[in-house]
Short mmCIF file of C-alpha atoms and ligand atoms in Angstrom, two decimals:
data_model
loop_
_atom_site.label_atom_id
_atom_site.label_comp_id
_atom_site.label_asym_id
_atom_site.label_seq_id
_atom_site.Cartn_x
_atom_site.Cartn_y
_atom_site.Cartn_z
CA MET A 1 184.08 98.12 120.71
CA PHE A 2 186.28 100.09 118.24
CA GLU A 3 190.08 100.13 118.14
CA ASN A 4 190.10 103.65 119.62
CA GLY A 5 188.32 102.26 122.69
CA GLU A 6 184.99 103.75 121.71
CA LEU A 7 182.02 101.54 122.60
CA ALA A 8 178.74 101.52 120.69
CA ALA A 9 175.47 100.02 121.88
CA ALA A 10 171.88 100.12 120.62
CA ARG A 11 168.49 99.44 122.08
CA PHE A 12 166.12 97.45 119.86
CA HIS A 13 163.27 96.30 122.14
CA GLU A 14 165.32 94.61 124.88
CA PRO A 15 166.11 97.15 127.65
CA LEU A 16 169.41 99.11 127.70
CA ILE A 17 170.37 101.31 130.64
CA ILE A 18 173.56 103.39 131.11
CA GLY A 19 175.06 103.68 134.56
CA VAL A 20 176.86 107.03 134.95
CA GLY A 21 179.74 106.59 137.38
CA GLU A 22 182.27 109.15 138.66
CA LYS A 23 184.85 108.25 136.03
CA ASN A 24 183.17 105.55 133.98
CA TYR A 25 179.99 104.39 132.28
CA PHE A 26 178.17 101.08 132.58
CA LEU A 27 175.96 99.38 129.98
CA SER A 28 173.37 97.00 131.34
CA SER A 29 169.87 95.61 130.74
CA ASP A 30 169.02 96.22 134.39
CA VAL A 31 169.97 98.78 137.02
CA LEU A 32 170.99 95.89 139.25
CA GLY A 33 174.00 95.43 136.93
CA PHE A 34 175.71 98.55 138.24
CA ILE A 35 173.75 99.62 141.33
CA GLU A 36 176.76 98.88 143.57
CA GLN A 37 178.83 101.46 141.60
CA THR A 38 176.32 104.24 140.89
CA ASP A 39 172.62 105.09 141.20
CA ASP A 40 172.73 107.60 138.30
CA ALA A 41 171.07 105.95 135.30
CA VAL A 42 170.18 106.99 131.74
CA TYR A 43 167.29 104.93 130.35
CA ILE A 44 167.83 104.47 126.59
CA ASN A 45 164.65 104.54 124.51
CA ASN A 46 163.86 101.89 121.94
CA GLY A 47 165.47 102.73 118.57
CA ASN A 48 168.30 104.78 120.06
CA PHE A 49 172.01 104.03 120.13
CA VAL A 50 174.88 105.32 122.25
CA LEU A 51 178.57 106.02 121.63
CA ILE A 52 180.78 105.95 124.71
CA ASN A 53 184.46 106.85 124.86
CA GLN A 54 186.72 107.69 127.79
CA ALA A 55 184.87 110.79 128.91
CA LYS A 56 181.89 111.21 126.62
CA LEU A 57 178.42 109.68 126.32
CA GLN A 58 176.53 110.51 123.15
CA ILE A 59 173.02 109.31 122.32
CA PHE A 60 171.41 109.32 118.87
CA ASP A 61 168.24 107.98 117.35
CA PHE A 62 168.51 105.62 114.40
CA ASP A 63 168.29 108.63 112.03
CA GLY A 64 171.41 110.10 113.64
CA ASN A 65 169.67 112.92 115.52
CA VAL A 66 171.34 113.76 118.83
CA ILE A 67 169.32 112.83 121.94
CA LYS A 68 170.10 114.64 125.21
CA PRO A 69 171.02 112.15 128.00
CA GLU A 70 168.63 112.47 130.95
CA ILE A 71 170.07 111.20 134.21
CA THR A 72 167.59 109.48 136.56
CA LYS A 73 168.45 108.97 140.22
CA VAL A 74 167.57 105.31 140.74
CA SER A 75 165.09 105.14 143.60
CA LYS A 76 166.70 104.28 146.90
CA GLU A 77 164.63 101.09 147.00
CA PHE A 78 167.55 99.54 145.12
CA ALA A 79 169.75 100.37 148.09
CA ASP A 80 168.57 97.23 149.80
CA VAL A 81 169.81 95.06 146.97
CA TYR A 82 172.38 93.45 149.26
CA LYS A 83 171.82 90.04 150.84
CA GLY A 84 172.57 91.44 154.28
CA ASP A 85 172.93 88.58 156.76
CA TYR A 86 171.00 86.09 154.62
CA ALA A 87 172.80 83.22 152.89
CA HIS A 88 170.88 83.84 149.67
CA PHE A 89 168.71 86.56 148.12
CA THR A 90 165.94 83.94 147.86
CA LEU A 91 165.84 83.44 151.65
CA LYS A 92 166.05 87.22 152.21
CA GLU A 93 163.15 87.83 149.84
CA ILE A 94 161.03 85.03 151.38
CA SER A 95 161.69 86.56 154.79
CA GLU A 96 160.77 90.10 153.69
CA GLN A 97 157.18 89.16 152.85
CA SER A 98 155.73 90.01 156.28
CA ASP A 99 156.75 93.59 155.43
CA THR A 100 156.48 93.79 151.62
CA ILE A 101 152.80 92.86 151.72
CA PHE A 102 152.11 96.27 153.31
CA ARG A 103 153.75 98.09 150.36
CA ALA A 104 152.02 96.31 147.49
CA GLY A 105 150.09 98.84 145.43
CA GLU A 106 150.74 101.63 147.96
CA SER A 107 152.72 103.84 145.57
CA THR A 108 150.05 103.68 142.84
CA LYS A 109 146.77 103.98 144.78
CA GLU A 110 145.09 106.15 142.12
CA ALA A 111 146.03 103.66 139.40
CA LEU A 112 144.49 100.84 141.43
CA LYS A 113 141.23 102.76 141.80
CA GLU A 114 141.23 103.53 138.06
CA ALA A 115 141.84 99.87 137.31
CA VAL A 116 138.89 98.90 139.52
CA ASP A 117 136.69 101.27 137.53
CA TYR A 118 137.66 99.63 134.26
CA LEU A 119 137.18 96.12 135.69
CA ARG A 120 133.75 97.08 137.05
CA HIS A 121 132.48 98.27 133.68
CA SER A 122 134.16 95.92 131.23
CA LYS A 123 132.49 93.02 129.46
CA ASN A 124 135.58 90.93 128.72
CA ILE A 125 138.58 90.80 131.01
CA TYR A 126 141.68 88.73 130.33
CA LEU A 127 144.59 88.04 132.65
CA THR A 128 148.03 87.12 131.40
CA GLY A 129 151.54 86.41 132.67
CA SER A 130 154.38 83.90 132.53
CA GLY A 131 155.67 81.52 135.20
CA THR A 132 154.74 82.57 138.71
CA SER A 133 153.00 85.68 137.41
CA TYR A 134 150.71 83.47 135.31
CA ASN A 135 149.98 81.43 138.45
CA ALA A 136 149.02 84.66 140.20
CA SER A 137 146.55 85.26 137.36
CA LEU A 138 145.01 81.83 138.06
CA VAL A 139 144.49 82.81 141.70
CA ALA A 140 143.02 86.10 140.47
CA LYS A 141 140.54 84.27 138.24
CA TYR A 142 139.21 82.26 141.23
CA LEU A 143 139.08 85.16 143.63
CA LEU A 144 137.54 87.72 141.21
CA ALA A 145 134.81 85.23 140.30
CA LYS A 146 134.07 84.22 143.89
CA TYR A 147 134.41 87.53 145.75
CA ALA A 148 133.70 90.14 143.07
CA LYS A 149 131.43 88.18 140.69
CA ILE A 150 133.75 89.22 137.85
CA LYS A 151 134.46 86.56 135.21
CA THR A 152 137.94 86.63 133.74
CA GLU A 153 139.99 84.36 131.50
CA SER A 154 143.62 83.54 132.34
CA ILE A 155 145.91 83.16 129.33
CA ILE A 156 149.53 81.98 129.35
CA SER A 157 151.33 84.91 127.69
CA SER A 158 153.38 82.74 125.32
CA GLU A 159 150.19 80.98 124.17
CA LEU A 160 148.30 84.07 123.05
CA GLN A 161 150.20 84.41 119.74
CA PHE A 162 148.83 80.99 118.73
CA SER A 163 145.23 81.84 119.60
CA PRO A 164 144.92 85.65 119.29
CA ASP A 165 141.17 85.26 118.78
CA LEU A 166 140.89 84.31 122.45
CA ILE A 167 140.82 88.07 123.04
CA GLU A 168 137.65 89.99 122.15
CA PRO A 169 138.44 93.44 120.71
CA ASN A 170 137.96 96.48 122.99
CA SER A 171 138.48 94.37 126.15
CA ILE A 172 140.71 94.71 129.19
CA LEU A 173 144.01 92.83 129.47
CA VAL A 174 145.57 92.65 132.92
CA ALA A 175 149.27 91.86 132.43
CA ILE A 176 151.14 90.63 135.50
CA SER A 177 154.94 90.76 135.41
CA GLN A 178 157.57 91.33 138.11
CA SER A 179 160.25 92.53 135.68
CA GLY A 180 157.94 94.09 133.10
CA GLU A 181 160.44 92.79 130.53
CA SER A 182 159.31 89.20 129.83
CA ALA A 183 159.20 88.99 126.03
CA ASP A 184 156.16 86.68 126.13
CA VAL A 185 154.16 89.16 128.21
CA LEU A 186 155.18 92.08 125.97
CA GLU A 187 154.12 90.06 122.94
CA ALA A 188 150.74 89.27 124.51
CA VAL A 189 150.24 92.97 125.29
CA ASN A 190 151.14 93.83 121.70
CA ILE A 191 148.53 91.42 120.37
CA ALA A 192 145.88 92.78 122.74
CA LYS A 193 146.67 96.38 121.79
CA LYS A 194 146.14 95.46 118.12
CA SER A 195 142.57 94.53 119.21
CA ASN A 196 142.20 97.93 120.84
CA CYS A 197 142.35 96.51 124.39
CA LYS A 198 143.06 98.61 127.48
CA ILE A 199 146.21 97.39 129.25
CA ILE A 200 146.26 97.32 133.04
CA SER A 201 149.57 96.02 134.35
CA ILE A 202 150.77 94.86 137.75
CA ILE A 203 154.55 95.34 137.73
CA ASN A 204 157.43 95.62 140.18
CA SER A 205 159.74 97.61 137.91
CA LEU A 206 157.89 100.82 137.00
CA THR A 207 160.53 101.91 134.47
CA SER A 208 160.10 98.70 132.45
CA SER A 209 158.98 98.21 128.86
CA LEU A 210 155.63 96.88 130.06
CA ALA A 211 155.07 100.04 132.10
CA ARG A 212 155.56 102.09 128.94
CA GLU A 213 153.12 99.93 126.99
CA SER A 214 150.36 100.08 129.63
CA ASP A 215 147.41 102.43 130.12
CA ILE A 216 147.33 101.81 133.88
CA VAL A 217 150.30 100.62 135.98
CA ILE A 218 149.90 99.22 139.50
CA GLY A 219 153.25 98.88 141.30
CA MET A 220 154.09 95.80 143.39
CA ASN A 221 156.54 98.07 145.25
CA CYS A 222 158.23 95.06 146.90
CA GLY A 223 161.81 96.18 146.18
CA PRO A 224 164.19 94.43 143.79
CA GLU A 225 163.70 90.66 143.61
CA ILE A 226 167.07 89.16 142.81
CA GLY A 227 166.34 85.45 143.31
CA VAL A 228 165.35 83.96 139.94
CA ALA A 229 162.42 82.07 141.51
CA ALA A 230 159.66 84.55 142.27
CA THR A 231 158.71 84.73 145.95
CA LYS A 232 157.84 88.17 147.40
CA SER A 233 156.66 89.38 144.00
CA PHE A 234 154.03 86.61 144.00
CA THR A 235 152.56 87.58 147.37
CA SER A 236 152.70 91.26 146.35
CA GLN A 237 150.69 90.38 143.24
CA LEU A 238 148.12 88.60 145.43
CA ILE A 239 147.89 91.55 147.82
CA ILE A 240 147.18 93.90 144.92
CA LEU A 241 144.47 91.48 143.82
CA TYR A 242 143.02 91.55 147.36
CA LYS A 243 143.00 95.36 147.29
CA ILE A 244 141.18 95.30 143.95
CA ILE A 245 138.60 92.87 145.35
CA GLN A 246 138.18 95.02 148.46
CA GLU A 247 137.37 97.98 146.20
CA LEU A 248 134.93 95.94 144.13
CA ASN A 249 133.09 94.34 147.07
CA GLU A 250 132.54 96.55 150.10
CA GLU A 251 131.66 93.50 152.23
CA ILE A 252 135.28 92.38 151.93
CA LYS A 253 137.67 93.86 154.49
CA ILE A 254 141.16 92.39 154.29
CA ASN A 255 143.14 92.25 157.52
CA PHE A 256 146.66 92.93 156.26
CA GLU A 257 148.07 92.92 159.79
CA GLU A 258 146.73 89.39 160.26
CA ILE A 259 148.26 88.27 156.96
CA SER A 260 151.61 89.73 158.00
CA SER A 261 151.56 88.06 161.41
CA SER A 262 150.59 84.74 159.76
CA ILE A 263 153.63 85.06 157.51
CA SER A 264 155.87 85.86 160.49
CA LYS A 265 154.54 82.85 162.45
CA ILE A 266 155.21 80.51 159.50
CA LEU A 267 158.71 81.94 158.98
CA GLU A 268 159.43 80.92 162.59
CA GLU A 269 158.78 77.28 161.56
CA HIS A 270 161.94 77.29 159.42
CA ASN A 271 163.72 74.58 161.49
CA LEU A 272 160.79 72.17 161.10
CA ILE A 273 160.59 72.97 157.39
CA LYS A 274 164.36 72.52 157.03
CA LYS A 275 164.01 69.07 158.63
CA ILE A 276 161.22 68.08 156.25
CA ALA A 277 163.29 69.38 153.32
CA SER A 278 166.04 66.93 154.25
CA GLU A 279 163.57 64.10 153.54
CA LEU A 280 163.28 65.26 149.90
CA LYS A 281 166.96 64.92 149.00
CA GLU A 282 166.63 61.58 147.18
CA ILE A 283 163.02 62.02 146.02
CA SER A 284 162.45 62.23 142.27
CA ASP A 285 158.72 63.07 142.15
CA ILE A 286 156.70 65.47 144.25
CA TYR A 287 153.01 66.19 143.79
CA VAL A 288 151.12 69.10 145.27
CA LEU A 289 147.37 68.70 145.70
CA GLY A 290 144.77 71.36 146.33
CA ARG A 291 141.11 72.10 145.62
CA GLY A 292 139.34 75.32 144.78
CA ILE A 293 141.52 78.37 145.45
CA HIS A 294 144.28 76.01 146.69
CA TYR A 295 144.64 74.41 143.24
CA PRO A 296 146.44 77.38 141.62
CA ILE A 297 148.60 77.50 144.75
CA ALA A 298 149.39 73.81 144.18
CA ILE A 299 150.49 74.70 140.64
CA GLU A 300 152.66 77.59 141.89
CA SER A 301 154.09 75.32 144.61
CA ALA A 302 155.10 72.73 142.01
CA LEU A 303 156.82 75.46 139.98
CA LYS A 304 158.77 76.68 143.03
CA ILE A 305 159.94 73.12 143.74
CA LYS A 306 161.02 72.59 140.12
CA GLU A 307 162.84 75.92 139.87
CA LEU A 308 164.74 75.61 143.13
CA THR A 309 165.39 71.86 143.54
CA TYR A 310 165.20 70.51 139.96
CA ILE A 311 162.92 67.76 141.34
CA HIS A 312 160.00 66.89 139.06
CA ALA A 313 156.87 68.35 140.63
CA GLU A 314 153.26 68.64 139.52
CA GLY A 315 150.24 70.49 140.86
CA ILE A 316 147.03 68.45 140.97
CA ALA A 317 143.39 69.49 141.38
CA GLY A 318 142.23 67.27 144.26
CA GLY A 319 139.23 65.87 142.43
CA GLU A 320 141.43 64.84 139.48
CA LEU A 321 143.43 62.38 141.61
CA LYS A 322 141.25 59.42 140.66
CA HIS A 323 141.29 60.39 136.96
CA GLY A 324 144.96 59.49 136.55
CA PRO A 325 147.49 60.79 139.08
CA LEU A 326 146.50 58.11 141.64
CA ALA A 327 148.31 55.64 139.36
CA LEU A 328 151.53 57.50 140.16
CA MET A 329 151.23 57.16 143.92
CA ASP A 330 153.70 54.77 145.47
CA THR A 331 156.37 54.64 148.19
CA ASN A 332 158.84 56.74 146.14
CA VAL A 333 156.56 59.74 146.06
CA PHE A 334 155.99 62.72 148.34
CA VAL A 335 152.67 64.56 148.17
CA ILE A 336 152.15 68.01 149.63
CA ILE A 337 148.50 68.44 150.61
CA ILE A 338 147.32 72.04 150.81
CA ASN A 339 144.42 71.65 153.18
CA PRO A 340 143.40 74.47 155.51
CA GLU A 341 140.10 73.82 157.30
CA ASP A 342 137.82 75.55 154.81
CA SER A 343 135.17 74.38 152.36
CA THR A 344 137.66 72.06 150.63
CA TYR A 345 138.95 70.42 153.85
CA GLN A 346 137.01 67.12 154.07
CA ASP A 347 137.36 66.19 150.39
CA THR A 348 141.06 66.93 150.45
CA LEU A 349 141.57 64.93 153.64
CA THR A 350 139.90 61.99 151.88
CA SER A 351 142.35 62.41 149.00
CA ALA A 352 145.22 62.41 151.49
CA ARG A 353 144.06 59.07 152.91
CA GLU A 354 143.69 57.55 149.41
CA ILE A 355 147.26 58.60 148.62
CA LYS A 356 148.62 57.39 151.95
CA ALA A 357 147.05 53.99 151.35
CA ARG A 358 149.35 53.71 148.30
CA GLY A 359 152.43 54.26 150.41
CA ALA A 360 153.26 57.84 149.44
CA LYS A 361 154.54 60.23 152.14
CA ILE A 362 152.25 63.15 152.97
CA ILE A 363 153.21 66.68 153.98
CA GLY A 364 150.10 68.46 155.25
CA ILE A 365 149.94 72.27 155.02
CA SER A 366 147.02 73.16 157.28
CA ASP A 367 145.83 74.94 160.40
CA LYS A 368 144.73 71.48 161.65
CA ASN A 369 146.83 68.31 162.07
CA SER A 370 145.68 64.85 160.94
CA ASP A 371 146.96 61.28 161.28
CA ALA A 372 146.90 61.23 157.48
CA TYR A 373 149.99 63.46 157.44
CA ASP A 374 153.52 62.10 157.89
CA PHE A 375 154.64 65.71 158.35
CA TRP A 376 152.48 68.67 159.31
CA VAL A 377 153.34 72.32 158.75
CA LYS A 378 150.92 74.45 160.74
CA ILE A 379 149.60 77.61 159.19
CA PRO A 380 147.50 79.99 161.29
CA LYS A 381 143.73 79.89 160.82
CA THR A 382 142.60 82.76 158.59
CA ASP A 383 139.66 83.12 156.24
CA GLU A 384 139.45 81.31 152.91
CA LEU A 385 140.24 84.49 150.95
CA THR A 386 143.69 85.00 152.43
CA TYR A 387 144.89 81.37 152.81
CA PRO A 388 146.63 81.56 149.38
CA ILE A 389 149.26 83.86 150.87
CA SER A 390 149.95 81.98 154.09
CA GLU A 391 150.05 78.52 152.45
CA THR A 392 152.61 79.74 149.90
CA ILE A 393 155.21 80.65 152.51
CA PRO A 394 155.95 77.12 153.82
CA ILE A 395 156.28 75.87 150.23
CA GLN A 396 158.74 78.64 149.36
CA LEU A 397 160.80 77.79 152.46
CA LEU A 398 160.56 74.04 151.78
CA SER A 399 161.75 74.57 148.20
CA TYR A 400 164.60 76.80 149.36
CA TYR A 401 165.85 74.36 152.04
CA ALA A 402 165.45 71.40 149.68
CA ALA A 403 167.60 73.34 147.19
CA LEU A 404 170.32 73.57 149.83
CA GLU A 405 170.00 69.81 150.41
CA LYS A 406 170.39 69.24 146.65
CA GLU A 407 173.27 71.75 146.58
CA THR A 408 171.70 73.69 143.72
CA ASP A 409 172.10 77.48 143.68
CA PRO A 410 168.76 78.82 144.96
CA ASP A 411 169.39 82.36 143.65
CA TYR A 412 170.47 81.34 140.15
CA PRO A 413 168.94 77.96 139.17
CA ARG A 414 170.50 76.25 136.15
CA ASN A 415 169.05 77.13 132.71
CA LEU A 416 166.72 79.80 134.14
CA ALA A 417 166.83 83.61 134.00
CA LYS A 418 165.19 86.20 136.21
CA SER A 419 163.55 87.75 133.22
CA VAL A 420 163.39 86.05 129.82
CA THR A 421 163.65 89.12 127.61
CA VAL A 422 164.07 87.16 124.38
CA LYS A 423 161.59 84.71 122.85
C1 BG6 B 1 160.89 83.47 134.73
C2 BG6 B 1 161.32 83.69 136.15
O1 BG6 B 1 161.99 83.56 133.89
O2 BG6 B 1 159.94 84.44 134.33
C3 BG6 B 1 160.11 83.49 137.04
O3 BG6 B 1 162.34 82.78 136.51
C4 BG6 B 1 159.02 84.44 136.62
O4 BG6 B 1 160.47 83.72 138.39
C5 BG6 B 1 158.73 84.39 135.11
O5 BG6 B 1 157.83 84.11 137.31
C6 BG6 B 1 157.91 85.60 134.70
O6 BG6 B 1 158.69 86.76 134.94
P1 BG6 B 1 157.99 88.18 135.12
O7 BG6 B 1 159.09 89.13 135.39
O8 BG6 B 1 157.25 88.45 133.82
O9 BG6 B 1 157.02 88.05 136.28
#
């Protein structure tokens, strides 16, 4: 800011967007910073800077050449950025999932088909993301192997810089990111591009840096996700994965209506889930146990609990219980058992009984009740492929209501950011 009131700003990697109001300008890293004042935006390119004074907006590149401002009408999807009658964005976004799952990938159908083509014919395929998006890549690894016979490797985005040789040159990197601005994901994409990899990305924000860096962009299309803890973006990522699998394996026919009605049925259980959440108020350790495809969901569940309630939580592969975690089981512990009646059911029920014998409290997430559970949250019976979506919903709700019990701020958890755009 200069004495004469002129304001200068520059974009050097991290996003910079200008909101053009009736009588004023806004500088922000995200449209959501000014969407309530204007939906006219100027996206500033990397290596450009702007000078703003009372009435004038000038854009230059770093060599001083004038750049003509191009105003973009922000898509109306941002119109529903308001909480409406929900207490928090997080609850609103959890509740929207019975609808958002129908929109995932719908605005980029051609891109999804193109991505399938690349996946079908590529030797090495890597998946990467951070946080919940990384957990979606773990689900993808299981499902692509089991239902499309495609082997992939999941890599935590921030880890790739320390083992760049994990990526074979001329491979495919599927980058998953809600914001498309996570510095770790952009860094991983950069490394992969240096090895001449094709970048397929699954993103919610199609005007993001990651979109610009990608060869193929599949849109989550789930509307702005304001709550810092990812909820609807996670299930949108899974739906896109299901659509990819459906294209790769014609024997697979996903019933999206059934998934949506399962989500709606579980959302109706919110009073029961709220009651269970009240039991967690004084708990300091929560474990989430799952086998097979339910193990990555156990990991994602533990992350949701940590982010929203600040309670220590850990996801455990069911078979690993006896190799260590069983030593942690005692009367101070709650264990969430993800156990729909599928191929993992009996083994996981046995684990539940082993844990119960040590005095821990058990919350069973299943289509079938058991005397092993102290609390049971019923999820509708579906097939093994689509359980990951329905079993996530009760955990999101449980984490949200437990956050209210702990009086944290579910939308803006301490120390966390919606998109970590710096390393
Ligand atoms: C974290 C967010 O900062 O970044 C998480 O709090 C998110 O919700 C993670 O999963 C990755 O963000 P993105 O935008 O790359 O999916």
